Coordinates of C-alpha atoms in Angstrom, one line a residue:
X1497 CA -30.9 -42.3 -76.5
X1498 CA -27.5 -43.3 -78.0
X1499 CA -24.6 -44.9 -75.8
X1500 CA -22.6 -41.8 -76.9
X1501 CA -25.7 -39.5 -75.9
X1502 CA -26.2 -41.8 -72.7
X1503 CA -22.1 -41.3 -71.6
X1504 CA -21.9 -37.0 -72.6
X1505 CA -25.2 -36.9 -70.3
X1506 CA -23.4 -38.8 -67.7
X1507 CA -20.3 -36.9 -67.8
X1508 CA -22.2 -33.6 -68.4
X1509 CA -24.0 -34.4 -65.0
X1510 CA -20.9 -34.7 -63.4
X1511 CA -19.3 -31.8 -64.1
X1512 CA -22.2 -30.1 -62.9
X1513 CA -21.7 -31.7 -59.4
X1514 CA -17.8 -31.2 -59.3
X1515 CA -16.3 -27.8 -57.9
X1516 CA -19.6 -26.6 -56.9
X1517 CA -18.8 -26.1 -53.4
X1518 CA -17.9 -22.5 -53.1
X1519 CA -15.9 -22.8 -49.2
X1520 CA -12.3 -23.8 -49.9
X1521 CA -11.7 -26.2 -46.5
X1522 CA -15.1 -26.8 -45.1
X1523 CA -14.1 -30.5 -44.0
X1524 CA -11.5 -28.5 -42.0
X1525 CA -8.9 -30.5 -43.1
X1526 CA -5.9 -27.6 -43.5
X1527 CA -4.5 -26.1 -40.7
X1528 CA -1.2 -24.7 -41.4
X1529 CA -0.9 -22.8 -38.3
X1530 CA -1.6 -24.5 -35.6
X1531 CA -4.4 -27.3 -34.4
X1532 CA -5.1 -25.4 -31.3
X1533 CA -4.8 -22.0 -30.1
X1534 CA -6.7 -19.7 -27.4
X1535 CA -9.2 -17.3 -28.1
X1536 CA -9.5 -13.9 -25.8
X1537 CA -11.3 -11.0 -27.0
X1538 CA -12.0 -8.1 -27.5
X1539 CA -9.0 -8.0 -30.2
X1540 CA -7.6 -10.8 -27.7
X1541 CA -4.8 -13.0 -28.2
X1542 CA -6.0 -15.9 -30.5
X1543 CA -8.3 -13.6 -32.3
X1544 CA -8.3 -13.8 -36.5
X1545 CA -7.0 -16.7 -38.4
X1546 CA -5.0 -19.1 -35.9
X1547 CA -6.4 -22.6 -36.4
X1548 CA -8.3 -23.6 -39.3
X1549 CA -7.1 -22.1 -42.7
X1550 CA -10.2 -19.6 -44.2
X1551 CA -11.9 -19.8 -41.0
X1552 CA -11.7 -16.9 -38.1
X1553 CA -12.4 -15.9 -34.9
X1554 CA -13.7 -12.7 -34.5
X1555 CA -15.4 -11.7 -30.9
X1556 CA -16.0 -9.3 -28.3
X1557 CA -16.4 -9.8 -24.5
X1558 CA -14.3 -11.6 -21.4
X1559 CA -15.0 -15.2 -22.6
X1560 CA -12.2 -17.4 -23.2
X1561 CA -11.7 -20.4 -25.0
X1562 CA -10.1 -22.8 -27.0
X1563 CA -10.3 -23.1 -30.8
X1564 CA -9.2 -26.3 -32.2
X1565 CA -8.9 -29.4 -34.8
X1566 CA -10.8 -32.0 -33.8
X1567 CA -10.7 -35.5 -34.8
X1568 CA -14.2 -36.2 -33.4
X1569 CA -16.1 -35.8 -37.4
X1570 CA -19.3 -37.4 -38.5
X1571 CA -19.2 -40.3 -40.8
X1572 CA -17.2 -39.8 -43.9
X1573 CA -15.2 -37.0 -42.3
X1574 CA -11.5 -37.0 -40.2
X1575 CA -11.7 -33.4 -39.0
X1576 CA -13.8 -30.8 -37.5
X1577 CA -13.4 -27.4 -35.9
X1578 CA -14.0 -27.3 -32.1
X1579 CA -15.1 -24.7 -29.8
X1580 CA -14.5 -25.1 -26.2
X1581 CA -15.3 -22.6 -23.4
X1582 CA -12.2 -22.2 -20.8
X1583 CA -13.3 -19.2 -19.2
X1584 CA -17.3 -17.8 -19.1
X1585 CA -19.7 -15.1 -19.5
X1586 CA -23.0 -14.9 -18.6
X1587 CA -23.3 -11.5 -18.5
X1588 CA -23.3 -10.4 -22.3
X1589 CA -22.7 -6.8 -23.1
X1590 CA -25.5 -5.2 -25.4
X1591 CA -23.3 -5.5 -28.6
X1592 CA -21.2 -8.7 -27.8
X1593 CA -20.9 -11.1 -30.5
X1594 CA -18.8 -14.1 -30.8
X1595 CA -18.2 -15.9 -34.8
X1596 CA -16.7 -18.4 -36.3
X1597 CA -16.6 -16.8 -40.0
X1598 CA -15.5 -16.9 -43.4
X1599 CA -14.7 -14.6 -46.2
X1600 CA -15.5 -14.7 -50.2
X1601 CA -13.8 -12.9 -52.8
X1602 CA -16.3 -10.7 -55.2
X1603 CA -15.0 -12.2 -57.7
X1604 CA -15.5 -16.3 -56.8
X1605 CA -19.3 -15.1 -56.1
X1606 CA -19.9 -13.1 -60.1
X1607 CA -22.2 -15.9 -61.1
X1608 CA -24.2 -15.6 -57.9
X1609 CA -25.7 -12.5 -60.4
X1610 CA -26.5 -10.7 -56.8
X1611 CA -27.9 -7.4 -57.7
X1612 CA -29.5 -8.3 -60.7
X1613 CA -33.1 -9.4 -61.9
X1614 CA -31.0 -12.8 -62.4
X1615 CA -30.2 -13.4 -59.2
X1616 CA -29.8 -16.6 -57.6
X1617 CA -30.8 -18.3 -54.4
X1618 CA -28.2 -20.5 -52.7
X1619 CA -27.7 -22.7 -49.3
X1620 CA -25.7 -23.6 -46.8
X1621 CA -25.3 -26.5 -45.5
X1622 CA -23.1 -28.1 -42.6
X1623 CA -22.9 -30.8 -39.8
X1624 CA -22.9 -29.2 -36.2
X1625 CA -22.5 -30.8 -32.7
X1626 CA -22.9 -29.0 -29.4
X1627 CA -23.8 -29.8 -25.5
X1628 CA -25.4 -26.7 -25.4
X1629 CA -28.8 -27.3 -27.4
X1630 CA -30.9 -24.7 -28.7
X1631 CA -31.3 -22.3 -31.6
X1632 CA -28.1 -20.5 -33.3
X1633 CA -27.7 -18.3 -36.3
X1634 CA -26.0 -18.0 -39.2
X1635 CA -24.9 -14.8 -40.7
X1636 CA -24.0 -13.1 -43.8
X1637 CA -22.6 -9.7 -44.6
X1638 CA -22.4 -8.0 -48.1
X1639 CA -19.1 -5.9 -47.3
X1640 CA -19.4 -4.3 -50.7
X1641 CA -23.4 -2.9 -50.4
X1642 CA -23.3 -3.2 -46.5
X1643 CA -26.2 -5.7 -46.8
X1644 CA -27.1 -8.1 -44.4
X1645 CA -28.6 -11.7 -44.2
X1646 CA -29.1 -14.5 -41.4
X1647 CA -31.5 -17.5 -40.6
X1648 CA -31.4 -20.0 -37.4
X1649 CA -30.6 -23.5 -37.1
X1650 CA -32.0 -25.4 -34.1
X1651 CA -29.4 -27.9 -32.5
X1652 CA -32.2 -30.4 -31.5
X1653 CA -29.9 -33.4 -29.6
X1654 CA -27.2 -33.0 -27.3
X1655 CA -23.8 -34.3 -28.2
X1656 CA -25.2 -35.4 -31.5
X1657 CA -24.1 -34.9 -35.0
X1658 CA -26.7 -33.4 -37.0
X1659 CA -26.3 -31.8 -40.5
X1660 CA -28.6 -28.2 -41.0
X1661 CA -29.0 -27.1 -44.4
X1662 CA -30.4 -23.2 -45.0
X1663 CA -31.4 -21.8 -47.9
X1664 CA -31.2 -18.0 -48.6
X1665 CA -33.1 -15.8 -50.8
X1666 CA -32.2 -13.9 -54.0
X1667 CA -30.6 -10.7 -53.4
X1668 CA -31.8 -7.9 -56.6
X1669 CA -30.1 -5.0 -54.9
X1670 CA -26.2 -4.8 -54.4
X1671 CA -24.2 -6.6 -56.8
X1672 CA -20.6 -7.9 -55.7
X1673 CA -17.5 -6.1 -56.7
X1674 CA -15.8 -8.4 -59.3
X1675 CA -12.0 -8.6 -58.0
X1676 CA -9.7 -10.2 -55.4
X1677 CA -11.2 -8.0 -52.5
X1678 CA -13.7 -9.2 -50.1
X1679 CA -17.3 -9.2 -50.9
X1680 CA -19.1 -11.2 -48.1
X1681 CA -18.6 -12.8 -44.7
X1682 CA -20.3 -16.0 -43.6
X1683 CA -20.5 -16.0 -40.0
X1684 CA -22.0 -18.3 -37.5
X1685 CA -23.0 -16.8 -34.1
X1686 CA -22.0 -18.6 -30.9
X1687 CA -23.6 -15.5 -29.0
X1688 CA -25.4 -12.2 -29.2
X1689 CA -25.3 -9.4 -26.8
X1690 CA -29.1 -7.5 -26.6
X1691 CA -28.2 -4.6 -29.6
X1692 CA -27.7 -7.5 -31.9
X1693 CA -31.2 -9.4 -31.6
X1694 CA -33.6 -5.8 -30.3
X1695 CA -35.0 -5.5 -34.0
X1696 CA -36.7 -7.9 -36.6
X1697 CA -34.8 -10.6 -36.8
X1698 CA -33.8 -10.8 -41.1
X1699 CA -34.6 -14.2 -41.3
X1700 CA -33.8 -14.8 -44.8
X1701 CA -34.8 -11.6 -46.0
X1702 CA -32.1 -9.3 -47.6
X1703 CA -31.8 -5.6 -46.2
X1704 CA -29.3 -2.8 -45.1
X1705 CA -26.5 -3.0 -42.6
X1706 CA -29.0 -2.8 -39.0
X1707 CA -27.4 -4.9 -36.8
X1708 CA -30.6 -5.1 -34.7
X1709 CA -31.9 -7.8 -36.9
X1710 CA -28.9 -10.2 -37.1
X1711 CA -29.3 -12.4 -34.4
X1712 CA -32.0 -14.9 -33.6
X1713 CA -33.9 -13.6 -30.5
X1714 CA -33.7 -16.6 -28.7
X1715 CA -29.9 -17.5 -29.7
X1716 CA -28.2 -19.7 -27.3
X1717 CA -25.0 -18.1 -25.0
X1718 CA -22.5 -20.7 -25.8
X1719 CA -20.3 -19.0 -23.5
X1720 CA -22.2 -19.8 -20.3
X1721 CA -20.6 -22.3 -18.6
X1722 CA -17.0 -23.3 -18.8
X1723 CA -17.0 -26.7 -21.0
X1724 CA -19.5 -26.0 -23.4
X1725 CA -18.2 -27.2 -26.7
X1726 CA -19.4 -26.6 -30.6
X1727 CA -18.1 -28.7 -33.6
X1728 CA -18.9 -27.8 -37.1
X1729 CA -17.9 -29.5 -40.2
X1730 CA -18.7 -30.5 -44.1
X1731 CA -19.2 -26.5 -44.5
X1732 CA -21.2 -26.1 -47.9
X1733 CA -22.4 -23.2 -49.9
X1734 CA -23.8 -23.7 -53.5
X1735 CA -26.4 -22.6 -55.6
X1736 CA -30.1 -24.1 -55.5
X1737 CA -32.8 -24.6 -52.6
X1738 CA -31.4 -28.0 -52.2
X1739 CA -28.5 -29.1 -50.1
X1740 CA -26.7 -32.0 -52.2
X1741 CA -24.1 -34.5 -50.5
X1742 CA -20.7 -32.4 -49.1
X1743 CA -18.3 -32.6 -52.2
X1744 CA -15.2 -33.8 -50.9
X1745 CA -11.6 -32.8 -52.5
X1746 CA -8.4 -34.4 -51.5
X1747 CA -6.0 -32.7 -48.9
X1748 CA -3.7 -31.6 -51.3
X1749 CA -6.2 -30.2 -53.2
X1750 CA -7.7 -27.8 -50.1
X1751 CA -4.3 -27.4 -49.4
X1752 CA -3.1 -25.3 -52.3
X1753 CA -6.2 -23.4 -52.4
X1754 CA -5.4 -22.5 -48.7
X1755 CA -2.3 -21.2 -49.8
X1756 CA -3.4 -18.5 -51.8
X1757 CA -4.7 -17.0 -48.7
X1758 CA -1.7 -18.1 -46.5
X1759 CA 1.5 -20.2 -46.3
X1760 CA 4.6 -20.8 -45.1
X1761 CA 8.4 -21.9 -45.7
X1762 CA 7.9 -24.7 -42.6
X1763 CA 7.2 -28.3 -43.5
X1764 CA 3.1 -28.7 -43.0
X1765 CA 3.4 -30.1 -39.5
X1766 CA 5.8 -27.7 -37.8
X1767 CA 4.9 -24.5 -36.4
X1768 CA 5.6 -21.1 -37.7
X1769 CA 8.9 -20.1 -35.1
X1770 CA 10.0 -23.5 -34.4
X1771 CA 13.9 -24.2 -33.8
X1772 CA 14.4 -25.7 -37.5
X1773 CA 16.0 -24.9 -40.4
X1774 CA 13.8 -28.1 -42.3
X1775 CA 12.1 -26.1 -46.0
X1776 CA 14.0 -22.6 -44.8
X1777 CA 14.8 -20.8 -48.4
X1778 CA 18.0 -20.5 -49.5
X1779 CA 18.2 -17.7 -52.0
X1780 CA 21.5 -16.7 -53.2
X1781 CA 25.0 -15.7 -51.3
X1782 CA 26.5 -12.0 -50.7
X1783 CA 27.0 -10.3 -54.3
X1784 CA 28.4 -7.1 -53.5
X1785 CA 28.9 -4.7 -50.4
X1786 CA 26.1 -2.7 -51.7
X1787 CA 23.4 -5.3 -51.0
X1788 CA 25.1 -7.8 -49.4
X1789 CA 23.0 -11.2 -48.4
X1790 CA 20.5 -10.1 -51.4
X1791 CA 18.2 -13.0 -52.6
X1792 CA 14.3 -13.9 -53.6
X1793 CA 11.7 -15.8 -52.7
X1794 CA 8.9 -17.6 -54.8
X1795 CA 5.7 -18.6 -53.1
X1796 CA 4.4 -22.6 -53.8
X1797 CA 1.2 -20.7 -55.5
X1798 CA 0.2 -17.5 -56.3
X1799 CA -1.2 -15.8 -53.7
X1800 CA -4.5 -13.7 -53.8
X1801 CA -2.8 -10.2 -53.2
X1802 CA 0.8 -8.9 -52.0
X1803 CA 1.0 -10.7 -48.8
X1804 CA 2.5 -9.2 -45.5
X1805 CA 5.6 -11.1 -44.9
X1806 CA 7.0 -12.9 -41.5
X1807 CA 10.6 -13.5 -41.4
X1808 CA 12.2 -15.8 -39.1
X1809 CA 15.6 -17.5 -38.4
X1810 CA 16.8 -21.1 -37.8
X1811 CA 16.0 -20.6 -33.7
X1812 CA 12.2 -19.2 -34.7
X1813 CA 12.8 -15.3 -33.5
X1814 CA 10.5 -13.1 -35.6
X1815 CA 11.9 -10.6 -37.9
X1816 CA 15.5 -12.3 -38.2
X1817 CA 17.1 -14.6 -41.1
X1818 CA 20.1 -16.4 -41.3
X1819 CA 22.9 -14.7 -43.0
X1820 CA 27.0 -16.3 -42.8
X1821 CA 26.2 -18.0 -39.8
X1822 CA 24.3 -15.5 -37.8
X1823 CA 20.6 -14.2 -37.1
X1824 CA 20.7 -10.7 -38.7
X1825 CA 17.7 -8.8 -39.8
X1826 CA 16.2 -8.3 -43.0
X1827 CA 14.9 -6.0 -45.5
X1828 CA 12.0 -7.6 -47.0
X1829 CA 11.3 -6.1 -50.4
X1830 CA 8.9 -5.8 -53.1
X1831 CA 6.5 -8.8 -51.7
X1832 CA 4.1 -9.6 -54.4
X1833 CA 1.9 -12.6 -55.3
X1834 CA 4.4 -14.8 -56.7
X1835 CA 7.1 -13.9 -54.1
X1836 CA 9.4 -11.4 -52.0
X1837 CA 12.8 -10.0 -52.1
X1838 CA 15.0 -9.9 -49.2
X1839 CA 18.9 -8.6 -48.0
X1840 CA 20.6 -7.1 -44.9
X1841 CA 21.6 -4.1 -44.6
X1842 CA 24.7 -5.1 -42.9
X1843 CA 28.1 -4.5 -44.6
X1844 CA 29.2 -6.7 -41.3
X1845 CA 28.2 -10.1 -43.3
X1846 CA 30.5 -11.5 -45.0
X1847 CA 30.9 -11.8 -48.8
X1848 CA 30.0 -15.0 -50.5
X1849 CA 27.9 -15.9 -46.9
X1850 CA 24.8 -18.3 -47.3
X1851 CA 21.6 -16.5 -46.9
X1852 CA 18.7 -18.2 -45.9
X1853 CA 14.6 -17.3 -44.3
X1854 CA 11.9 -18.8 -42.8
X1855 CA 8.6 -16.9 -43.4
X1856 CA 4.8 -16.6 -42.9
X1857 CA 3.2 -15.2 -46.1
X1858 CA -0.4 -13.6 -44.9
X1859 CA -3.0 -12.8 -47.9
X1860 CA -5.8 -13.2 -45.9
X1861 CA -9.5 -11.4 -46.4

């Protein structure tokens, strides 16, 4: 082979391995939020995305705990999600569950060729770390055909980083919407109440939506006993039966792919609500009586759909701006995927007066 033929084979092989990670912050390095918040379910405080961007809580049940970034990471790794029980339950209802999940568009998953005679296996891979040993599982749910998958992982060593990498099966039946919507949840069980684990467990084998058969039989109750903790990070999906090394991407990098799902005016580090007016918007000053204070807003990158938008003023009260000088509220108009309009109805503003808003932008699946 030619030095030319030798260097388009190297850089051929390369691009193969680049961008084949198909979870956008699986080193759980964004976390635009918050680094900690409480979880309470059912439909609790803390539930949905509070911590972690593209990662959720969803759960049922009286357990309580604390979702977090974690420094504590395996080699090669700063971050990690964390799991910590605050309050327990060791009396699980028959259809409690408890997740830490994640959510695909259709159309980042097309060449998956799911629902064809083309279609292609794919794994999982991830490093996990827990007190509580024993076997746990890990979900998926085809929101599109109402399909479901799961397989187990056995945390073997307590208090141990160990990396678990799960290969599922082909799907031929149910192909994934091609758009912006979501197509499939990953979720990993921390729990299962008795309705959830009664049938035959899937265990890599595709089939309809019988919730019976999605929970290991012998998954652990993470929520037992108050301290129990679970980390998980270097969250990989790709295609093939082999798990390859975690492709890493630079913060800035996850970063903007996080923010087609959410961002938000503050600076990175600060809060959502905090007493600041630091990267508040200015948009334009009063025009006429009609729509006085009027102005736009464009997003840092387009977003995945029409966000819902969160206003806030300099003092961090929800549903105010700023507008000559005072906290007034606003009209938010038109939001879209490249911004949102916004004026007050409010004849009492003053013309020429600065107008300026804080805001959460929410595209989430």
């Amino acid at each position: 082979m030619s030095k030319a033929a030798e260097l388009a084979a190297l850089i051929g092989s390369q691009t193969a391995l680049s961008n084949r990670n198909m979870i956008i912050n699986g080193a759980m390095q964004v976390a635009q939020r918050a680094t900690s918040k409480t979880n309470v379910g059912p439909n609790g405080t803390g539930e949905g995305y509070t911590v972690l961007d593209r990662f959720q809580i969803s759960l049922s049940g009286d357990q309580v705990s604390t979702f977090s970034q974690s420094t504590d990471a395996p080699s090669g790794f700063s971050n990690s999600a964390k799991i910590e029980v605050t309050t327990a339950d060791t009396s699980l209802a028959a259809t409690q569950f408890w997740h830490l999940r994640y959510g695909f568009e259709g159309q980042d998953l097309q060449s998956l060729a799911k629902g064809t005679s083309d279609a292609k296996a794919f794994t999982i891979s991830f490093y996990v770390k827990s007190n509580k040993t024993g076997v746990y599982t890990v979900g998926l749910f085809d929101t599109d055909n109402d399909r479901q998958n799961a397989l187990s992982y056995t945390i073997n060593s307590a208090n141990t980083w160990e990396r678990k990498s799960l290969t599922f099966n082909p799907d031929t039946t149910g192909a994934f919407t091609n758009d912006n919507n979501l197509s499939l949840r990953l979720n990993f069980a921390l729990l299962g109440g008795a309705d959830l684990k009664s049938g035959t467990f899937f265990n890599g084998t595709w089939g309809g939506d019988v919730d019976a058969n999605a929970v290991h039989p012998n998954q652990v109750n993470l929520a037992d006993t108050v301290g129990n903790e679970w980390y998980i990070t270097g969250v990989q999906m790709e295609f093939g039966e082999q798990a390859t090394p975690f492709e890493h991407r630079s913060f800035g990098d996850e970063l903007r792919r996080c923010q087609r799902y959410y961002q938000k005016s503050y600076n990175y580090s600060v809060a959502p609500g905090t007493n600041t007016q630091d990267g508040a918007t200015y948009t334009v000053t009063q025009a006429t009586a009609s729509y006085p204070s009027a102005g736009h807003t464009h997003f840092k990158v387009e977003m995945r759909a029409a966000p819902t938008i969160t206003s806030y003023d300099y003092g961090g009260t929800s549903g105010k701006m700023n507008a000559g000088g005072s906290a007034v509220t606003p009209v938010i108009q038109d939001p879209a995927q490249r911004g949102f309009g916004n004026y007050v109805s409010n004849t009492s503003v003053g013309v020429n007066s600065s107008v300026s808003i804080h805001y959460e932008a929410n595209a989430e699946l």
